[in-house]
Short mmCIF file of N, CA and C in Angstrom, two decimals:
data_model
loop_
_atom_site.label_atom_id
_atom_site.label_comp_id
_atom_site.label_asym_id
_atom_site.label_seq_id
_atom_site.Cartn_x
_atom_site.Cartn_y
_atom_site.Cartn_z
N UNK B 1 18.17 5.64 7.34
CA UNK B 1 17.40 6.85 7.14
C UNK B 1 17.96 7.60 5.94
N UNK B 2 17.21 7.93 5.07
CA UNK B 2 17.54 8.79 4.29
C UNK B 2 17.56 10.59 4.57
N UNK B 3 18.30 10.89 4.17
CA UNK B 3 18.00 12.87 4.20
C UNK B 3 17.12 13.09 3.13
N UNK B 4 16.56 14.56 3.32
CA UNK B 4 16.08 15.09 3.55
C UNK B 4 16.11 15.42 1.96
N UNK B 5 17.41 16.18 1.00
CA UNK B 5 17.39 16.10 -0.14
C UNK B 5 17.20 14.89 -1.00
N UNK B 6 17.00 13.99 -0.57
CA UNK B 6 16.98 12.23 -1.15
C UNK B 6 15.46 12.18 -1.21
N UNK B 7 15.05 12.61 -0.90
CA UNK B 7 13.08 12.31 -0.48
C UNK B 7 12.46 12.66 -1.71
N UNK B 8 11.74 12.17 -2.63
CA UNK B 8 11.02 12.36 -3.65
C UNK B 8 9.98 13.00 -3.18
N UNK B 9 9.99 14.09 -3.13
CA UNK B 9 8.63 15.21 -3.02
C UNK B 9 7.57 14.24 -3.30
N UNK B 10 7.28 14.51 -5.41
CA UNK B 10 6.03 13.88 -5.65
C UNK B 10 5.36 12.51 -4.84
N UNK B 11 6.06 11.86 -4.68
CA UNK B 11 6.11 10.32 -3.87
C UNK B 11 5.51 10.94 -2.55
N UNK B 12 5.99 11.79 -1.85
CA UNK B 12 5.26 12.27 -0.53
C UNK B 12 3.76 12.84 -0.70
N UNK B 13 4.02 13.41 -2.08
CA UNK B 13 2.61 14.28 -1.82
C UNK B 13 1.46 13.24 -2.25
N UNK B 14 1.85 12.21 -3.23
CA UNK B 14 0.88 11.24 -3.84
C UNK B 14 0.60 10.33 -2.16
N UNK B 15 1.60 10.10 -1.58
CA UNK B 15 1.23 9.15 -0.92
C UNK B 15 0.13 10.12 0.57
N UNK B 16 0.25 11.39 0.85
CA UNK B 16 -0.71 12.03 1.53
C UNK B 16 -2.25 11.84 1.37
N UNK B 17 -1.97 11.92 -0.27
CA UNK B 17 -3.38 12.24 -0.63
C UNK B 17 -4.08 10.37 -0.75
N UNK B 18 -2.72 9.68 -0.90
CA UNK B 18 -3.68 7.99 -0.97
C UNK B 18 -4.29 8.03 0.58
N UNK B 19 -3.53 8.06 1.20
CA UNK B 19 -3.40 8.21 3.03
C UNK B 19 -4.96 9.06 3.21
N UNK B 20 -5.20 10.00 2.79
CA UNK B 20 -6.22 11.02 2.92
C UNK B 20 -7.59 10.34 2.20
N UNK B 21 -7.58 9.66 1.01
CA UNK B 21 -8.83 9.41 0.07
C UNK B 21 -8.99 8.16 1.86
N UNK B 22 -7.74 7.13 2.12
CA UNK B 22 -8.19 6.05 2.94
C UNK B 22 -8.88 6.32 3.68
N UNK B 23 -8.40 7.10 4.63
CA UNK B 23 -8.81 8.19 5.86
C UNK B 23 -10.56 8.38 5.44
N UNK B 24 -11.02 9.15 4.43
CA UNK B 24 -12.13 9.25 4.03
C UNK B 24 -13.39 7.96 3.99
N UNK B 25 -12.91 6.86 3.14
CA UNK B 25 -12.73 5.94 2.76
C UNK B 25 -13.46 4.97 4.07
N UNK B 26 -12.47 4.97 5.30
CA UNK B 26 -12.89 4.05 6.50
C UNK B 26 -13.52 4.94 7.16
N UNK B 27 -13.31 6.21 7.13
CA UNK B 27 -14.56 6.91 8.24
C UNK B 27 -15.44 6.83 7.86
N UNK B 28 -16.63 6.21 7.15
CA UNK B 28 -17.89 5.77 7.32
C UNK B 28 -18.43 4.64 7.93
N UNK B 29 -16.81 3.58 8.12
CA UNK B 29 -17.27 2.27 9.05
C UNK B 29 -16.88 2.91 10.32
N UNK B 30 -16.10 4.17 10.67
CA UNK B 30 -15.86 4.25 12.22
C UNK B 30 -16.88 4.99 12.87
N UNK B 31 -17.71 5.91 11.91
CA UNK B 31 -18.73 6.84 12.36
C UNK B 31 -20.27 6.52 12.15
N UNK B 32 -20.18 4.94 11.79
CA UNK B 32 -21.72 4.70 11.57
C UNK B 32 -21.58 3.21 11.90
N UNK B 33 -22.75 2.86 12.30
CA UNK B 33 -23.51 1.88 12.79
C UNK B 33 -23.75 0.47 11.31
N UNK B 34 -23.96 1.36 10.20
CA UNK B 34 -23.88 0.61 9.34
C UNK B 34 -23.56 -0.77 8.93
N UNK B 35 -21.74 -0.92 9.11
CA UNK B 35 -21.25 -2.08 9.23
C UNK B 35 -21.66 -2.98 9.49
N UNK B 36 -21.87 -2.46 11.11
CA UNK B 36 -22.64 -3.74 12.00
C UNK B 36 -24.28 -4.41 11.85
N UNK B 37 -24.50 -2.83 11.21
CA UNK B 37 -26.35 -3.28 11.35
C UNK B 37 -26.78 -2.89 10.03
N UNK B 38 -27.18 -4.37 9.10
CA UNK B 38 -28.05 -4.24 7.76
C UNK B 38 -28.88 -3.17 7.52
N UNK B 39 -29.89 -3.37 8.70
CA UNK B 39 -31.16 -1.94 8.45
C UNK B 39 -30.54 -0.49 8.42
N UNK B 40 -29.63 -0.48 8.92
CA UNK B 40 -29.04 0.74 8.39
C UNK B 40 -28.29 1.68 7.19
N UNK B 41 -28.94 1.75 6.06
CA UNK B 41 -29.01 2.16 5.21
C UNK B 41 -29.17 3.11 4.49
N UNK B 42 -29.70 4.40 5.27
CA UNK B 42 -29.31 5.82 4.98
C UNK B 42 -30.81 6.07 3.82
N UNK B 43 -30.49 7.21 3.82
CA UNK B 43 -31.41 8.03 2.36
C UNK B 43 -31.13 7.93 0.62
N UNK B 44 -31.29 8.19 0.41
CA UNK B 44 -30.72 7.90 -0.94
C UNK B 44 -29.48 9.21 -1.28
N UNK B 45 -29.57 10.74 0.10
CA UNK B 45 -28.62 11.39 0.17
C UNK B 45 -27.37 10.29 0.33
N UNK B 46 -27.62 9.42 1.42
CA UNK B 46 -26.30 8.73 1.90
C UNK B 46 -25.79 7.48 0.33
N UNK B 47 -26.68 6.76 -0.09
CA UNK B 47 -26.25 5.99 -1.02
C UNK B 47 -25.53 6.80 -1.98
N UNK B 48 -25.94 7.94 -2.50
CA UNK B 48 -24.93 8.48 -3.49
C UNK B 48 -23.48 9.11 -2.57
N UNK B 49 -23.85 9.93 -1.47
CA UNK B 49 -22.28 10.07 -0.92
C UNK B 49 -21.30 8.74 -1.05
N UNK B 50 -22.33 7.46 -0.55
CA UNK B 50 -21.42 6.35 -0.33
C UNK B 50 -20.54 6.16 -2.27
N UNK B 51 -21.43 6.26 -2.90
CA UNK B 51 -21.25 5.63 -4.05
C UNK B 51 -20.43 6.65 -4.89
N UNK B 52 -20.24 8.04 -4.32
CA UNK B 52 -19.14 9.31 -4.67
C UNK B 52 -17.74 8.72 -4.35
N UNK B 53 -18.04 8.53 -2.97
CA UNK B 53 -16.61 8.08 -2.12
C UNK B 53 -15.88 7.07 -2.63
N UNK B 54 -16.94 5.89 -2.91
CA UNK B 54 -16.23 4.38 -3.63
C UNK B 54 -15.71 4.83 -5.20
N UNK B 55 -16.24 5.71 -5.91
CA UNK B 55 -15.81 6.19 -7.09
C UNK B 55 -14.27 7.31 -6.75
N UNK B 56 -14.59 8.09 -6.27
CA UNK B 56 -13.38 9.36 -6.50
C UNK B 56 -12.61 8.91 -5.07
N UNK B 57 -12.76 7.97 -3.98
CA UNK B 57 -11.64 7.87 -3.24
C UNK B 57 -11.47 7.10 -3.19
N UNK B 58 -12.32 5.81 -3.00
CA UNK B 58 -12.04 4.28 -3.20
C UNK B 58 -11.37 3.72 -3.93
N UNK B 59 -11.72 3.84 -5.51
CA UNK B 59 -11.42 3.49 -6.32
C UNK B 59 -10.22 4.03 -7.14
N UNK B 60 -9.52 5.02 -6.39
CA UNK B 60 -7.91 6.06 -6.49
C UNK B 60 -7.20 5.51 -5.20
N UNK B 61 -7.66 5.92 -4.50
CA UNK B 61 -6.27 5.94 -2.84
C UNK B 61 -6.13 4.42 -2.77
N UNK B 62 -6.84 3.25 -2.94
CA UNK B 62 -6.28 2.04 -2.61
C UNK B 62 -5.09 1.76 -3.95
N UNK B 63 -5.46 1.75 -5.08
CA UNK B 63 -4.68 1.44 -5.98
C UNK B 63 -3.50 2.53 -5.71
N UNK B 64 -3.72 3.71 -5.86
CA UNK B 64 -2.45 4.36 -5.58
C UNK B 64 -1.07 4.30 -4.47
N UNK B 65 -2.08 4.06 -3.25
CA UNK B 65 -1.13 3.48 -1.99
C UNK B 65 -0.55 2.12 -2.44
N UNK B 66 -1.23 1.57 -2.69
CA UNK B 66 -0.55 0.09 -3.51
C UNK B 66 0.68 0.53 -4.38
N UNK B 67 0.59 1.20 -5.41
CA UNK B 67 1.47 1.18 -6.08
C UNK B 67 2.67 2.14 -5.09
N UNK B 68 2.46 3.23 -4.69
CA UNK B 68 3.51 3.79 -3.88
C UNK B 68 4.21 2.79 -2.77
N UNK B 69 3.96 1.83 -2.42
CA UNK B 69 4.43 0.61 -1.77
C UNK B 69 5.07 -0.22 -2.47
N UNK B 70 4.89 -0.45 -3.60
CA UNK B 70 5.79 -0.80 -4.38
C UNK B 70 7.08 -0.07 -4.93
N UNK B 71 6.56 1.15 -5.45
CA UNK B 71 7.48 1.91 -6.00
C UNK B 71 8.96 2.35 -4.52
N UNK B 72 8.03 2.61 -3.40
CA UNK B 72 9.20 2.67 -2.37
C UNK B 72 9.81 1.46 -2.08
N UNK B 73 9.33 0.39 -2.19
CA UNK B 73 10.21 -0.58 -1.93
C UNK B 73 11.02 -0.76 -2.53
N UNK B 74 11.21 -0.57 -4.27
CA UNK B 74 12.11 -0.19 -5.07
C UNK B 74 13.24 0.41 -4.91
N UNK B 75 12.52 1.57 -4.59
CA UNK B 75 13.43 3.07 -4.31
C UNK B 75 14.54 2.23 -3.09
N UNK B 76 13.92 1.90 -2.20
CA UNK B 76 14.59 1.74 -1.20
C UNK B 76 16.05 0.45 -1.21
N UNK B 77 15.61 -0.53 -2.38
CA UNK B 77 16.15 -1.48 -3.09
C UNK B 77 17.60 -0.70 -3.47
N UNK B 78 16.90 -0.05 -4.77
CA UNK B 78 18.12 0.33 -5.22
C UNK B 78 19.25 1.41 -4.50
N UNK B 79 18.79 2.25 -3.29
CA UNK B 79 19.11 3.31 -2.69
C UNK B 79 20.10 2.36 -1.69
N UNK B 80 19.80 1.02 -1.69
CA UNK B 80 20.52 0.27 -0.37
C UNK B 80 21.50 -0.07 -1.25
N UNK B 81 21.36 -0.79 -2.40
CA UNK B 81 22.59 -1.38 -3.27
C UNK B 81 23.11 -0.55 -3.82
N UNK B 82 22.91 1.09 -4.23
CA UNK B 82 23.38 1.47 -4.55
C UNK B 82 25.07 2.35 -3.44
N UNK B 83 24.78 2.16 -1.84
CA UNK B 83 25.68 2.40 -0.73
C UNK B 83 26.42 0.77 -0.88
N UNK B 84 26.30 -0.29 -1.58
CA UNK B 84 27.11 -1.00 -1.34
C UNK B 84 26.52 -2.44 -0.60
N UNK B 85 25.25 -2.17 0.61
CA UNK B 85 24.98 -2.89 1.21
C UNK B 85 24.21 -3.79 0.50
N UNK B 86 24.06 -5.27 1.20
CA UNK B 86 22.31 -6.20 0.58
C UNK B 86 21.34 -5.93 0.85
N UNK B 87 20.36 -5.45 0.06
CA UNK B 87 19.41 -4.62 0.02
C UNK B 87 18.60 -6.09 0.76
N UNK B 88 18.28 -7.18 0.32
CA UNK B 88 17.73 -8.36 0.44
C UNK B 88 17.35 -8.43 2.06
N UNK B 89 17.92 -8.43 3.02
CA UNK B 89 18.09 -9.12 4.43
C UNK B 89 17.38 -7.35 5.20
N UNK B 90 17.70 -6.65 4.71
CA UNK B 90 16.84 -5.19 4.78
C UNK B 90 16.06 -4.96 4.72
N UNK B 91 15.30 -5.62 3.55
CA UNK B 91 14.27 -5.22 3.25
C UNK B 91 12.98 -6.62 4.03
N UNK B 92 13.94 -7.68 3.75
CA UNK B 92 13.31 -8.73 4.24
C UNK B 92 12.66 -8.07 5.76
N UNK B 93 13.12 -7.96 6.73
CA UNK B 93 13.46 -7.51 8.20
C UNK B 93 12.39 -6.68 8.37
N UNK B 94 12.27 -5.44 7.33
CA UNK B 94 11.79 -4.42 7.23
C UNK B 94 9.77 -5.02 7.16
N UNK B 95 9.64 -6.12 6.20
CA UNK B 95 8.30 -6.52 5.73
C UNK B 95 8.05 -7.61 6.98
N UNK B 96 8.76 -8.40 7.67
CA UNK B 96 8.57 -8.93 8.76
C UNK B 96 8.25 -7.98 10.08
N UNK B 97 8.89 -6.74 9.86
CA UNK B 97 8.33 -5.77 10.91
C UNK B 97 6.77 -5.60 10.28
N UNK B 98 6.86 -4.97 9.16
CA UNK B 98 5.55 -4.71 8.96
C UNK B 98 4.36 -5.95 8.94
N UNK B 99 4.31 -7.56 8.71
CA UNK B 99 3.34 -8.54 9.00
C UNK B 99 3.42 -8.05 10.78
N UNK B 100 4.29 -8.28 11.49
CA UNK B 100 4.15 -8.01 13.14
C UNK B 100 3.28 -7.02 13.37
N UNK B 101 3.19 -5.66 12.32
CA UNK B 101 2.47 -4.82 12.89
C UNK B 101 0.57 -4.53 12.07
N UNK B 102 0.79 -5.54 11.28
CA UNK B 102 0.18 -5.88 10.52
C UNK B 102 -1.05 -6.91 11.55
N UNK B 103 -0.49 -7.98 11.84
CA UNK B 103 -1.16 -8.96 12.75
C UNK B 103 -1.60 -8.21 13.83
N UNK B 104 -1.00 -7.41 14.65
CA UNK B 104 -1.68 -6.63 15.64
C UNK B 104 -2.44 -5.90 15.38
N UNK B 105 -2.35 -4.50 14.50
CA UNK B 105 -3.53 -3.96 13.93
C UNK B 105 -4.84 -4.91 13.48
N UNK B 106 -4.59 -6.00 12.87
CA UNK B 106 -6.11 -6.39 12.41
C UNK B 106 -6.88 -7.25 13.41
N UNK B 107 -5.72 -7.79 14.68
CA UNK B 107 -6.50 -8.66 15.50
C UNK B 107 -6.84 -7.63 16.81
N UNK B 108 -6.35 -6.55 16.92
CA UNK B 108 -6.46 -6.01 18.23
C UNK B 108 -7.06 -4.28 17.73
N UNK B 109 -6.73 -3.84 16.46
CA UNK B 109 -7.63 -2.65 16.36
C UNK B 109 -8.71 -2.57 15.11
N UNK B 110 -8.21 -3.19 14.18
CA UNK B 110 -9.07 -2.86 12.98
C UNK B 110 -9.18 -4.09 12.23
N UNK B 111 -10.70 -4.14 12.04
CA UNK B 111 -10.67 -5.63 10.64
C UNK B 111 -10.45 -5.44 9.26
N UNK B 112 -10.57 -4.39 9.11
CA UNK B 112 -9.95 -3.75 7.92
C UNK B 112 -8.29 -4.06 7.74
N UNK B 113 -7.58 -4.68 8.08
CA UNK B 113 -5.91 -4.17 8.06
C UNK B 113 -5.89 -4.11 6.31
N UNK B 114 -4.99 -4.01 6.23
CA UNK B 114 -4.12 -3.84 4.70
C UNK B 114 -2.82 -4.17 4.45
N UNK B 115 -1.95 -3.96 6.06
CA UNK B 115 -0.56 -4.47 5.99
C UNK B 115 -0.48 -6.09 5.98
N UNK B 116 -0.97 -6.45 6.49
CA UNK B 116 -0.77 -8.11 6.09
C UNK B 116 -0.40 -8.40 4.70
N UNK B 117 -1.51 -7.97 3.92
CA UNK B 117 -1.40 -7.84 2.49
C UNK B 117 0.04 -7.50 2.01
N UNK B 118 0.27 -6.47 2.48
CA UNK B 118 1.00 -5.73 1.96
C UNK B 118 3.07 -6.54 1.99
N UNK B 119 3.08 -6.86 3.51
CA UNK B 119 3.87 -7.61 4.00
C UNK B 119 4.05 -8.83 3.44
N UNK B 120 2.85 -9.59 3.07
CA UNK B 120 3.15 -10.48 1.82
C UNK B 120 3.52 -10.67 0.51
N UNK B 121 2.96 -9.38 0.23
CA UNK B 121 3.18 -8.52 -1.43
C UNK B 121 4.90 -8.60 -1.17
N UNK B 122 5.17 -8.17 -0.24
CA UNK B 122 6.49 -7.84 -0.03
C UNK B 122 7.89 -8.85 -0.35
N UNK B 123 7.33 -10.14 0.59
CA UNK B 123 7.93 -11.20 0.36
C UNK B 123 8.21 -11.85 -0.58
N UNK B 124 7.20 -11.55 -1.94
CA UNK B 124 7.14 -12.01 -3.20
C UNK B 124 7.72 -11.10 -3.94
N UNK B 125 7.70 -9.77 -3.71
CA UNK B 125 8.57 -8.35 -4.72
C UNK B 125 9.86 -9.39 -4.49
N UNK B 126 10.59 -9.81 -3.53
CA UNK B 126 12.15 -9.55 -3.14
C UNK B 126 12.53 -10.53 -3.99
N UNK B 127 11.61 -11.56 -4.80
CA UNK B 127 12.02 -12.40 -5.85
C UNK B 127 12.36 -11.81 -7.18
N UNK B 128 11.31 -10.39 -7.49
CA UNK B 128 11.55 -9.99 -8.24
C UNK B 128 12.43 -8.47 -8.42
N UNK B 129 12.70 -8.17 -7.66
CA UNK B 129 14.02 -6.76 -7.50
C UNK B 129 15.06 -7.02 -8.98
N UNK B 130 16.02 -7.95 -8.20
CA UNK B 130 17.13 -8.42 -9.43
C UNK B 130 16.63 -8.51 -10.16
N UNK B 131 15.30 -8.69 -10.51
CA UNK B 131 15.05 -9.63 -12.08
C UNK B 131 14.69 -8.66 -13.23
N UNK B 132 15.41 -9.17 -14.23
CA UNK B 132 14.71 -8.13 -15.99
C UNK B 132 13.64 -7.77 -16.23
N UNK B 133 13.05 -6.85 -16.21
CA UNK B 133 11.45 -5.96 -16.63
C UNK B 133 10.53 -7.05 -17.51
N UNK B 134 11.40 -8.00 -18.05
CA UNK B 134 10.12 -8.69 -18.33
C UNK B 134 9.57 -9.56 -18.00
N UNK B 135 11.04 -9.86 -16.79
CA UNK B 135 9.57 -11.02 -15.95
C UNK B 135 8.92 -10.25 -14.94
N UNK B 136 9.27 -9.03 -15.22
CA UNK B 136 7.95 -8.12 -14.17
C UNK B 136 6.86 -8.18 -15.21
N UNK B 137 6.95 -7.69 -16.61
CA UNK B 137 5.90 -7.76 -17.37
C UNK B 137 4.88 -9.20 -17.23
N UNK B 138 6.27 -10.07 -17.34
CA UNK B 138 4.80 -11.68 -17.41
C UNK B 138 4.46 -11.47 -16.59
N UNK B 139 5.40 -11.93 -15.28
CA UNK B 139 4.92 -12.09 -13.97
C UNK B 139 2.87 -11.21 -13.99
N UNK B 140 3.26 -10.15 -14.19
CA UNK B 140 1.76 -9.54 -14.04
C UNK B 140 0.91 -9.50 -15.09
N UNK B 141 1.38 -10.07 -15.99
CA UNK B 141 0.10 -10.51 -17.26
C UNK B 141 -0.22 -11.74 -16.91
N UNK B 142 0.81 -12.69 -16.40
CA UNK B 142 0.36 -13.92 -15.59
C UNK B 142 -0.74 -13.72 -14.61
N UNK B 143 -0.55 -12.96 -13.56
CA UNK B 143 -1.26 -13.02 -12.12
C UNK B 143 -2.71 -12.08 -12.66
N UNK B 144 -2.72 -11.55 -13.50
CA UNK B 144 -3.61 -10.68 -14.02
C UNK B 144 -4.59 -11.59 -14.59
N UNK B 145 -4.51 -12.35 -15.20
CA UNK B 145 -4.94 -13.59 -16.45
C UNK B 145 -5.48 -14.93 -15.20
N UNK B 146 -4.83 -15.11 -14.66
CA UNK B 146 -5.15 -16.00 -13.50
C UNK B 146 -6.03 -15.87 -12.77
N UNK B 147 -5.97 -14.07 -12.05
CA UNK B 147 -7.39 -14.40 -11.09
C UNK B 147 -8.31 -13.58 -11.66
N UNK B 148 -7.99 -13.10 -12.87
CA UNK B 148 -9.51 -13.21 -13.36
C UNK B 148 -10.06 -14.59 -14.09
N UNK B 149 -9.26 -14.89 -14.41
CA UNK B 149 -9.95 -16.70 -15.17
C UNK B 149 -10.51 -17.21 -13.71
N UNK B 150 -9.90 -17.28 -12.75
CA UNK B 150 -10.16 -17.46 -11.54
C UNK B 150 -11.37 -17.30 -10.98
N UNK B 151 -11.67 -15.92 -11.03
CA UNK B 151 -13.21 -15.34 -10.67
C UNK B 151 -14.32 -15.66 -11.52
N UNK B 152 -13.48 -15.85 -12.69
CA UNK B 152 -14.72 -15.81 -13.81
C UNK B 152 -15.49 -17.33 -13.74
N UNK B 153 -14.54 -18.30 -13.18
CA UNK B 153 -14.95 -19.43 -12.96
C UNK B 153 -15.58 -19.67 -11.64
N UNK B 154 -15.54 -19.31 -10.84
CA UNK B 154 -15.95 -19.11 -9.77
C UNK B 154 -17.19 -18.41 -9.92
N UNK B 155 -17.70 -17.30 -10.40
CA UNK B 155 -18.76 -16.89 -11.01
C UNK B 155 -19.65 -17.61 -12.16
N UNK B 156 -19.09 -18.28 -13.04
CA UNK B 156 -19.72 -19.78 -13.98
C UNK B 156 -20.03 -20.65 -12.73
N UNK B 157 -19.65 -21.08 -11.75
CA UNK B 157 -20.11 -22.05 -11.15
C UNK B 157 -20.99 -21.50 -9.36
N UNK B 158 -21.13 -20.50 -9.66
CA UNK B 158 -22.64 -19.93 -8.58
C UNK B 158 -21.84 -20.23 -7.49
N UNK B 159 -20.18 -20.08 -7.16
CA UNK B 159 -19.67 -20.39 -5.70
C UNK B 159 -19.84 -19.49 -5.08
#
């Protein structure tokens, strides 16, 4: 556990408001019928709310929570090695809790999950912690370049 003076404010308040756009975000699959049923489709009031929400919260709170998941895993990296301990077997432990809670949320409350994702993201950061900024740079001009060549081919061939 960290105290209390250790806590990056901004980091709390960004991650409220990712937490809050989500919140927004899935309450239209928990409060409408929609999901489940095609013909349900709303007014053209509802298509632009929908198409507000996917713009100013959709398209902010997922990328942002993403990156604050990263950035704390960091934080938490260096905050462990910096007391001395292996940050590695910590953090590992830590993303295996989260797939556990990950697998239960999406099979027993929500099809939506996100931690699965996330818990995997995880497993692959811990390769890159130790490593020099620029194989963070390739690394993601790589994976960037990939699945869009990826899609784009997949889209050339009508899959």
């Amino acid at each position: 556990m960290i105290r209390s003076t250790e806590r990056i404010a901004a980091a709390d308040v960004l991650r409220g408001f990712a937490l809050l756009g989500i919140l927004l975000v899935n309450m239209r699959y928990v409060s409408s019928p929609a999901l489940y049923n095609e013909s349900v489709k709303g007014g053209a009031f509802d298509r632009v709310l929908d198409a507000v929400v996917d713009v100013l919260f959709e398209a902010s709170a997922y990328p942002l929570f993403a990156f604050l998941f990263g950035f704390g895993a960091m934080t938490m990296f260096r905050r462990i090695s910096s007391r001395g301990k292996r940050p590695i077997p910590i953090l590992l432990r830590r993303f295996f809790l989260l797939l556990g809670i990950g697998i239960a949320h999406a099979f027993g409350l929500w099809f939506g999950d996100i931690l699965i994702p996330y818990a995997l993201v995880g497993f692959i950061m811990l390769f890159f912690f130790a490593a020099p900024p620029r194989w963070w740079r390739t690394a993601a001009v790589a994976v960037f370049f990939l699945f869009h060549g990826l899609m784009a081919l997949l889209l050339t061939l009508n899959v």
